[in-house]
Amino acid sequence: MIWKLAWRNIQGAGLRSLINIIIIALVMIGIIWSQGMYEGWMRTAERESREWLNGDGRITHKLYDRFDPFSWDKSFEQIPENIQDLVDKGTAVPVLITSGTIYPEGRMISLIVKGIPAGQQFLKLPTAVLADGGDDIPALIGSNMAKSSHLKEGDIVTLRWRDMHGAFNAADIRIAAIMKTPYLEADNGQVWMDLERLQLMKDAPKTATFIVIKDAGDVPQTSDAWTFESIDFLLRDMHAMMKTEKTYGYLMFALLILLAMIAIFDTQVLAVFKRRKEIGIFAALGMTQKQIIRMFTAEGMLYAVFASVAAGILGMPLFIYFGTVGYRMPESYQDFGIEGLSEAVIFYYTPAMIISTVIIVVVITAFVSWIPTLRIARLKPTDALRGRMG
Amino acid sequence: MRKIYLTIIGVIILTALFAEYPDGNVILGRIDANMNARTTKSTTTMIVQTRRATRTMESINWSQGSEKSFSEYTAPARERGTKMLKDGDNLWIFDPSTDRTIQISGNMLKQSVMGSDLSYEDFMEETSLRDNYSAVVKGELVHEGRDTWIMELTAKKSTTSYQKIVLYVDKERYVPLYEERYAKGGKLLKTTRVQEVMQSGNRWYPQKILYKDELKDGKGTLFIINKIEFDVKIPAHIFSKASLKK
Amino acid sequence: MLKFIIKGLLRDRSRSIFPVLVVFFGVFITVYFISFMDGFEESIIRQNANMDTGHVKIVTRAYSEVISQKPTDLSLLEVKDDLEEWKRRYPELDFFPRITFGALLDVPDSAGLTLAQGDVAGMGIDLFSNDKESKRLRLNDALRLGKLPAEPGQILLSEQLFTKLNLNLGQRITLIGSTVYGAMAMQDFTVSGAVEFGVTALDRGGVIADISDVRRMLDLEDGASEILGYYTGTGYKDKVAKALALDFNKAYSDSTDEFSPLMLTLTQQNNLGEMMAIFNTSMGVMIFIFVLLMSIILWNSGLLNGIRRYGEFGLRLAMGELKKHLFWWLVVEAAVIGFIGTVLGTAAGLLLSWYFQSHGVDFSAYTTNSTLMYENIIYTHITPTSFYIGFIPGMLAVVAGAMLAGISIYKRKTSQLFKELET
């Protein structure tokens, strides 16, 4: 009966109820939308890192340390046979790393040389350009690298390296393409070339520094020289950044909810004030104060419940648009190197996200609707009947 | 018929050519004999020309075979007292301001010695050509007024830094007057040009040498030998780590 | 009439206090929100300026060409006198020289022989003249062990390096690098503390020492790889900084001399200009949405205030008051409520913003540890906007709400309104 009465009252209030419902709905849309954005951003960043370099994790040579150039020249070994099987099946991509020096315009720049099979299909790197270039060695660099080294497509530059025995070698490489990659670990301070060519250059056939695996479930047993790095491990820096971003997001939610609650509180205070006579009647009819309070609280909660429905209806086009087309950051943001921002971020909504938002808003609304009704408890039925506040 | 003639003529010419040029490896041996001694003691000046400044450094050096060497810098003031000891594959540097002896390793090995066009790695190179390379005489040339053999050296071991070297060797004095060091793939990496030679006893020795990293812009590093003595007696303790601190 | 209305509002507290409270609260949040967002933007600018770019940065022309590689060998040399002149010419700026360099860190055993080694990325900053630089880099917050260098020869290490090399506080280490002329450079340091940088690359091998030590080590007497300039009073203003840089480059930079100084502004580095433009736009959108929402809420509140008075109006109409008179009565009353609420709300919002402008809002409990790279404290920033923005939801929206409620006075019959008094 309480719910029925509450419903009638909301209907009766007409426009005012509608405004409240719309406000709460807008807040819910805002929260779900921005959570969808963070989730989508994270998934985009994660997907990009998987697509460009990390797959579902990597089998890495134990001595490899991406921050220690000295380790690059000793952290490689023959690809184990069982992993070579995966490579042949196309579900793993070996990468060989060595340190080198390029000399653009007579300056010296130390860098990482990465070898990857030109014919690989599984990572997004445009490795096809690395396939056989005749006399010169086709190489691929990222746009950031191009910027910092002042290299352009078609430029020919001398690369010097040491083979695995220690002999110096040098050759001209041709910048076959400059790629825009969202994943900076495949861009800054490095140059890509065909794996077989690099193995030849290094005089280290069939070797690799790490092997990107398509499916972590398939990782075979390997010797002690190798270790498996899961995708979560590889992305730990990014996850930490997301955590910070999310904190600021929560602050925004809190503000939005606060706004909506001002509206509800305001409405409830007025309702209690305006309907003191009604309260008196209910009391006179034998309703306990608890029941009356429950009725008012139920009214407030109903706002939230209707708002949830309204949010679904009003927000759907927005959610669908951002969930399919997504949001694309302007160009210059992309150069800034924030992972996951270089392609359209497709928003992603999880049931948990939606349900928790609805529950939080409904519970807080209930609480806020309940506070003003405490005055009812202080109301004497006789005063109430005469339209007086206690 | 014609083919046979041509082949015969070819063989004759080739034999003639080879007959004319001496054995490269023998020449290498003579170069080593001239350039290397059981021990040497020298004072040298190194002039480094960088983009910003020209610096002149002086040092006294001792060496024993190609395995051991010891240098002490005497000028400029900033470098005075800095000592460097090479013993086989190890390289130590002593710095008087910090009173520390440090083993050079890692990325440090790739850096240049005192700003010169030589890296610590170059410094570590073995000096005996005969041991590390096999040579073929490819021709002859008058280089800056001297008759020279053009020689091509190929590394014997795959671990040698420079797999190919071209030398212009003075036919009479067995001093390499010009040297090109190549990458395994055939790209020119470094050149050494002897600008002046001097006579010391019965040897001829380079006096002014210009080293240049051919991949880098710059004017190169000039190395001047002011004084050199061969086969002098050097006490063994010079080549010990203890002498760095003295 | 205004006096009468105010008297009425004061006497009937249900008519005044609650509506004023709602407006007050709404405006308060709006004002605070605006200055918080401004502070957030400032914080991004400040973090970049503090860590890397300065408000302006002076480097050599050759250095600026390859600035991302931080080439120490292309540093500014012997700029002491120049720096004095620059300081005189631009008294609005505070200049701080910095040096970044790469080196090998060597840990000796008791006999002074190498025990352990590691490659490091070093930074020399002015730690001794005053604490401005250490504050700018928040070294105290990032400090995990020991203390900051307080005397020559002391050095701060990344915590990871400290652990990896098995060091102790007070232990002696040696840095080996090359001087700006390429000569070998060696310098002893004692470990004074360990910091967390917050960026993996630096945490692997970052070290910080006083610039005087680094200068001595790298043979860079009176030199610096970069000289950062910070506006002392005002914050960063792009137009002002750009004009200043233009003036500087005209006066001191020589395009034929690759080692002549060149001034870059904050927005001319690291794509920060574009980034700020984007940030400004998205912040504008957020503020617009916020003010819009707040306006709807306060408009609703104004409407509610009108509605609760329907009964009274019915009575007054019955007593012969004109509808027009009543309508304007309601509007003026709302305006008075809105005005009082807005003024108080703005005042309170500014007060709180002002407090956090100097104290900052601390987020460290919610995010990762405070490090050099991540500022966990956001300082609010009061701008002229903060002073008037509250009037949009506080006055305009409330009055608009009252007007909407007032329209009913015309639409409904007197009897109907009168009946509202009953329910």
PDB file of C-alpha atoms in Angstrom, chain A residues 80-242:
ATOM      1  CA  PRO A  80      63.010 -23.605 -28.452  1.00  0.00           C
ATOM      2  CA  GLU A  81      61.499 -26.133 -30.795  1.00  0.00           C
ATOM      3  CA  ASN A  82      58.096 -26.271 -29.163  1.00  0.00           C
ATOM      4  CA  ILE A  83      57.837 -22.500 -29.460  1.00  0.00           C
ATOM      5  CA  GLN A  84      59.045 -22.599 -33.034  1.00  0.00           C
ATOM      6  CA  ASP A  85      56.028 -24.844 -33.678  1.00  0.00           C
ATOM      7  CA  LEU A  86      53.781 -22.043 -32.465  1.00  0.00           C
ATOM      8  CA  VAL A  87      55.657 -19.571 -34.655  1.00  0.00           C
ATOM      9  CA  ASP A  88      55.121 -21.831 -37.644  1.00  0.00           C
ATOM     10  CA  LYS A  89      51.439 -22.082 -36.817  1.00  0.00           C
ATOM     11  CA  GLY A  90      51.261 -18.300 -36.757  1.00  0.00           C
ATOM     12  CA  THR A  91      50.305 -18.064 -33.088  1.00  0.00           C
ATOM     13  CA  ALA A  92      53.623 -16.674 -31.902  1.00  0.00           C
ATOM     14  CA  VAL A  93      55.975 -14.006 -33.191  1.00  0.00           C
ATOM     15  CA  PRO A  94      59.670 -14.010 -32.282  1.00  0.00           C
ATOM     16  CA  VAL A  95      61.491 -10.702 -31.804  1.00  0.00           C
ATOM     17  CA  LEU A  96      65.264 -10.358 -31.642  1.00  0.00           C
ATOM     18  CA  ILE A  97      66.835  -7.342 -30.023  1.00  0.00           C
ATOM     19  CA  THR A  98      70.274  -5.862 -30.368  1.00  0.00           C
ATOM     20  CA  SER A  99      71.806  -2.495 -29.657  1.00  0.00           C
ATOM     21  CA  GLY A 100      73.042  -0.316 -32.453  1.00  0.00           C
ATOM     22  CA  THR A 101      74.020   3.180 -33.430  1.00  0.00           C
ATOM     23  CA  ILE A 102      72.737   5.258 -36.298  1.00  0.00           C
ATOM     24  CA  TYR A 103      74.471   8.287 -37.753  1.00  0.00           C
ATOM     25  CA  PRO A 104      71.901  10.677 -39.199  1.00  0.00           C
ATOM     26  CA  GLU A 105      73.635  13.834 -40.431  1.00  0.00           C
ATOM     27  CA  GLY A 106      76.874  12.842 -38.757  1.00  0.00           C
ATOM     28  CA  ARG A 107      75.373  12.713 -35.267  1.00  0.00           C
ATOM     29  CA  MET A 108      75.408   9.549 -33.237  1.00  0.00           C
ATOM     30  CA  ILE A 109      72.193   8.099 -31.836  1.00  0.00           C
ATOM     31  CA  SER A 110      72.204   4.888 -29.862  1.00  0.00           C
ATOM     32  CA  LEU A 111      69.122   2.787 -30.316  1.00  0.00           C
ATOM     33  CA  ILE A 112      67.514  -0.624 -30.113  1.00  0.00           C
ATOM     34  CA  VAL A 113      67.318  -2.690 -33.257  1.00  0.00           C
ATOM     35  CA  LYS A 114      64.370  -5.072 -33.275  1.00  0.00           C
ATOM     36  CA  GLY A 115      63.967  -7.897 -35.705  1.00  0.00           C
ATOM     37  CA  ILE A 116      60.531  -9.302 -36.464  1.00  0.00           C
ATOM     38  CA  PRO A 117      59.442 -11.637 -39.272  1.00  0.00           C
ATOM     39  CA  ALA A 118      58.360  -9.449 -42.181  1.00  0.00           C
ATOM     40  CA  GLY A 119      55.652 -11.924 -43.012  1.00  0.00           C
ATOM     41  CA  GLN A 120      54.051 -12.033 -39.586  1.00  0.00           C
ATOM     42  CA  GLN A 121      50.326 -11.379 -39.557  1.00  0.00           C
ATOM     43  CA  PHE A 122      49.505 -11.446 -35.917  1.00  0.00           C
ATOM     44  CA  LEU A 123      50.937  -8.177 -34.601  1.00  0.00           C
ATOM     45  CA  LYS A 124      49.711  -4.936 -36.106  1.00  0.00           C
ATOM     46  CA  LEU A 125      53.154  -3.601 -36.927  1.00  0.00           C
ATOM     47  CA  PRO A 126      53.220  -2.964 -40.684  1.00  0.00           C
ATOM     48  CA  THR A 127      56.072  -5.437 -41.100  1.00  0.00           C
ATOM     49  CA  ALA A 128      55.265  -6.175 -44.738  1.00  0.00           C
ATOM     50  CA  VAL A 129      57.411  -3.166 -45.709  1.00  0.00           C
ATOM     51  CA  LEU A 130      60.406  -4.956 -44.182  1.00  0.00           C
ATOM     52  CA  ALA A 131      60.340  -7.724 -46.744  1.00  0.00           C
ATOM     53  CA  ASP A 132      63.292  -7.842 -49.092  1.00  0.00           C
ATOM     54  CA  GLY A 133      64.353  -4.430 -50.295  1.00  0.00           C
ATOM     55  CA  GLY A 134      67.033  -5.427 -52.730  1.00  0.00           C
ATOM     56  CA  ASP A 135      70.378  -3.933 -51.809  1.00  0.00           C
ATOM     57  CA  ASP A 136      69.447  -1.742 -48.889  1.00  0.00           C
ATOM     58  CA  ILE A 137      67.849  -2.877 -45.714  1.00  0.00           C
ATOM     59  CA  PRO A 138      64.266  -1.720 -45.325  1.00  0.00           C
ATOM     60  CA  ALA A 139      63.541  -0.474 -41.827  1.00  0.00           C
ATOM     61  CA  LEU A 140      60.486   0.696 -39.990  1.00  0.00           C
ATOM     62  CA  ILE A 141      60.368   3.421 -37.352  1.00  0.00           C
ATOM     63  CA  GLY A 142      57.610   5.025 -35.323  1.00  0.00           C
ATOM     64  CA  SER A 143      56.522   8.638 -35.697  1.00  0.00           C
ATOM     65  CA  ASN A 144      58.058   9.685 -32.375  1.00  0.00           C
ATOM     66  CA  MET A 145      61.377   8.168 -33.336  1.00  0.00           C
ATOM     67  CA  ALA A 146      61.162   9.918 -36.706  1.00  0.00           C
ATOM     68  CA  LYS A 147      60.601  13.209 -34.962  1.00  0.00           C
ATOM     69  CA  SER A 148      63.445  12.925 -32.492  1.00  0.00           C
ATOM     70  CA  SER A 149      65.965  11.626 -35.035  1.00  0.00           C
ATOM     71  CA  HIS A 150      64.792  13.914 -37.881  1.00  0.00           C
ATOM     72  CA  LEU A 151      64.376  10.938 -40.196  1.00  0.00           C
ATOM     73  CA  LYS A 152      61.906  10.869 -43.046  1.00  0.00           C
ATOM     74  CA  GLU A 153      60.491   8.102 -45.185  1.00  0.00           C
ATOM     75  CA  GLY A 154      62.994   7.106 -47.873  1.00  0.00           C
ATOM     76  CA  ASP A 155      65.998   8.424 -45.916  1.00  0.00           C
ATOM     77  CA  ILE A 156      69.072   6.277 -45.988  1.00  0.00           C
ATOM     78  CA  VAL A 157      71.104   6.187 -42.815  1.00  0.00           C
ATOM     79  CA  THR A 158      74.080   4.190 -41.623  1.00  0.00           C
ATOM     80  CA  LEU A 159      73.512   1.695 -38.840  1.00  0.00           C
ATOM     81  CA  ARG A 160      76.409   0.217 -36.917  1.00  0.00           C
ATOM     82  CA  TRP A 161      76.106  -2.810 -34.681  1.00  0.00           C
ATOM     83  CA  ARG A 162      78.151  -5.710 -33.407  1.00  0.00           C
ATOM     84  CA  ASP A 163      77.430  -9.286 -34.339  1.00  0.00           C
ATOM     85  CA  MET A 164      77.121 -11.910 -31.632  1.00  0.00           C
ATOM     86  CA  HIS A 165      80.892 -12.533 -31.733  1.00  0.00           C
ATOM     87  CA  GLY A 166      81.711  -8.878 -31.215  1.00  0.00           C
ATOM     88  CA  ALA A 167      82.730  -7.865 -34.728  1.00  0.00           C
ATOM     89  CA  PHE A 168      81.628  -4.442 -35.882  1.00  0.00           C
ATOM     90  CA  ASN A 169      79.291  -4.299 -38.757  1.00  0.00           C
ATOM     91  CA  ALA A 170      77.578  -1.452 -40.475  1.00  0.00           C
ATOM     92  CA  ALA A 171      75.174  -1.066 -43.318  1.00  0.00           C
ATOM     93  CA  ASP A 172      72.840   1.481 -44.769  1.00  0.00           C
ATOM     94  CA  ILE A 173      69.234   1.098 -43.847  1.00  0.00           C
ATOM     95  CA  ARG A 174      66.387   2.706 -45.719  1.00  0.00           C
ATOM     96  CA  ILE A 175      63.458   4.067 -43.768  1.00  0.00           C
ATOM     97  CA  ALA A 176      60.785   2.147 -45.662  1.00  0.00           C
ATOM     98  CA  ALA A 177      57.910   3.507 -43.618  1.00  0.00           C
ATOM     99  CA  ILE A 178      57.101   5.632 -40.636  1.00  0.00           C
ATOM    100  CA  MET A 179      54.291   4.134 -38.645  1.00  0.00           C
ATOM    101  CA  LYS A 180      51.944   5.721 -36.181  1.00  0.00           C
ATOM    102  CA  THR A 181      51.730   3.344 -33.302  1.00  0.00           C
ATOM    103  CA  PRO A 182      49.789   3.979 -30.120  1.00  0.00           C
ATOM    104  CA  TYR A 183      52.157   1.758 -28.228  1.00  0.00           C
ATOM    105  CA  LEU A 184      55.284   3.743 -27.447  1.00  0.00           C
ATOM    106  CA  GLU A 185      57.292   0.691 -26.526  1.00  0.00           C
ATOM    107  CA  ALA A 186      57.270  -0.065 -30.239  1.00  0.00           C
ATOM    108  CA  ASP A 187      58.328   3.443 -31.207  1.00  0.00           C
ATOM    109  CA  ASN A 188      60.746   5.385 -29.030  1.00  0.00           C
ATOM    110  CA  GLY A 189      64.457   4.893 -29.637  1.00  0.00           C
ATOM    111  CA  GLN A 190      64.181   1.893 -31.897  1.00  0.00           C
ATOM    112  CA  VAL A 191      64.191   0.680 -35.441  1.00  0.00           C
ATOM    113  CA  TRP A 192      62.486  -2.446 -36.774  1.00  0.00           C
ATOM    114  CA  MET A 193      63.778  -4.739 -39.467  1.00  0.00           C
ATOM    115  CA  ASP A 194      63.180  -8.238 -40.751  1.00  0.00           C
ATOM    116  CA  LEU A 195      64.039 -10.936 -38.213  1.00  0.00           C
ATOM    117  CA  GLU A 196      65.948 -13.189 -40.568  1.00  0.00           C
ATOM    118  CA  ARG A 197      68.003 -10.270 -41.761  1.00  0.00           C
ATOM    119  CA  LEU A 198      68.833  -9.219 -38.216  1.00  0.00           C
ATOM    120  CA  GLN A 199      69.688 -12.820 -37.286  1.00  0.00           C
ATOM    121  CA  LEU A 200      72.010 -12.829 -40.271  1.00  0.00           C
ATOM    122  CA  MET A 201      73.442  -9.448 -39.354  1.00  0.00           C
ATOM    123  CA  LYS A 202      74.030 -10.650 -35.842  1.00  0.00           C
ATOM    124  CA  ASP A 203      75.231 -14.007 -37.089  1.00  0.00           C
ATOM    125  CA  ALA A 204      72.756 -15.612 -34.741  1.00  0.00           C
ATOM    126  CA  PRO A 205      70.359 -17.680 -36.821  1.00  0.00           C
ATOM    127  CA  LYS A 206      67.036 -18.874 -35.382  1.00  0.00           C
ATOM    128  CA  THR A 207      67.402 -16.814 -32.221  1.00  0.00           C
ATOM    129  CA  ALA A 208      65.070 -14.413 -30.447  1.00  0.00           C
ATOM    130  CA  THR A 209      64.992 -12.213 -27.367  1.00  0.00           C
ATOM    131  CA  PHE A 210      61.306 -12.646 -26.723  1.00  0.00           C
ATOM    132  CA  ILE A 211      58.435 -14.411 -28.378  1.00  0.00           C
ATOM    133  CA  VAL A 212      55.007 -12.827 -28.377  1.00  0.00           C
ATOM    134  CA  ILE A 213      52.344 -15.426 -27.702  1.00  0.00           C
ATOM    135  CA  LYS A 214      48.845 -15.226 -29.068  1.00  0.00           C
ATOM    136  CA  ASP A 215      47.216 -17.350 -26.404  1.00  0.00           C
ATOM    137  CA  ALA A 216      48.631 -17.604 -22.894  1.00  0.00           C
ATOM    138  CA  GLY A 217      46.921 -20.997 -22.625  1.00  0.00           C
ATOM    139  CA  ASP A 218      49.330 -22.458 -25.175  1.00  0.00           C
ATOM    140  CA  VAL A 219      52.559 -21.538 -23.455  1.00  0.00           C
ATOM    141  CA  PRO A 220      54.691 -24.637 -23.571  1.00  0.00           C
ATOM    142  CA  GLN A 221      57.266 -25.729 -21.047  1.00  0.00           C
ATOM    143  CA  THR A 222      60.595 -24.092 -21.819  1.00  0.00           C
ATOM    144  CA  SER A 223      64.129 -24.249 -20.543  1.00  0.00           C
ATOM    145  CA  ASP A 224      65.427 -22.118 -17.706  1.00  0.00           C
ATOM    146  CA  ALA A 225      66.694 -19.505 -20.136  1.00  0.00           C
ATOM    147  CA  TRP A 226      63.175 -18.297 -20.758  1.00  0.00           C
ATOM    148  CA  THR A 227      60.448 -16.890 -18.596  1.00  0.00           C
ATOM    149  CA  PHE A 228      56.812 -16.189 -19.323  1.00  0.00           C
ATOM    150  CA  GLU A 229      55.592 -12.617 -18.743  1.00  0.00           C
ATOM    151  CA  SER A 230      51.829 -12.344 -18.584  1.00  0.00           C
ATOM    152  CA  ILE A 231      49.953  -9.465 -20.111  1.00  0.00           C
ATOM    153  CA  ASP A 232      49.069  -8.145 -16.662  1.00  0.00           C
ATOM    154  CA  PHE A 233      52.731  -8.017 -15.777  1.00  0.00           C
ATOM    155  CA  LEU A 234      53.591  -6.206 -18.985  1.00  0.00           C
ATOM    156  CA  LEU A 235      50.848  -3.658 -18.436  1.00  0.00           C
ATOM    157  CA  ARG A 236      51.482  -2.901 -14.770  1.00  0.00           C
ATOM    158  CA  ASP A 237      52.572   0.692 -15.446  1.00  0.00           C
ATOM    159  CA  MET A 238      49.441   1.404 -17.408  1.00  0.00           C
ATOM    160  CA  HIS A 239      47.193  -0.060 -14.739  1.00  0.00           C
ATOM    161  CA  ALA A 240      48.800   2.199 -12.152  1.00  0.00           C
ATOM    162  CA  MET A 241      48.124   5.243 -14.309  1.00  0.00           C
ATOM    163  CA  MET A 242      44.498   4.193 -14.751  1.00  0.00           C
TER     164      MET A 242
END
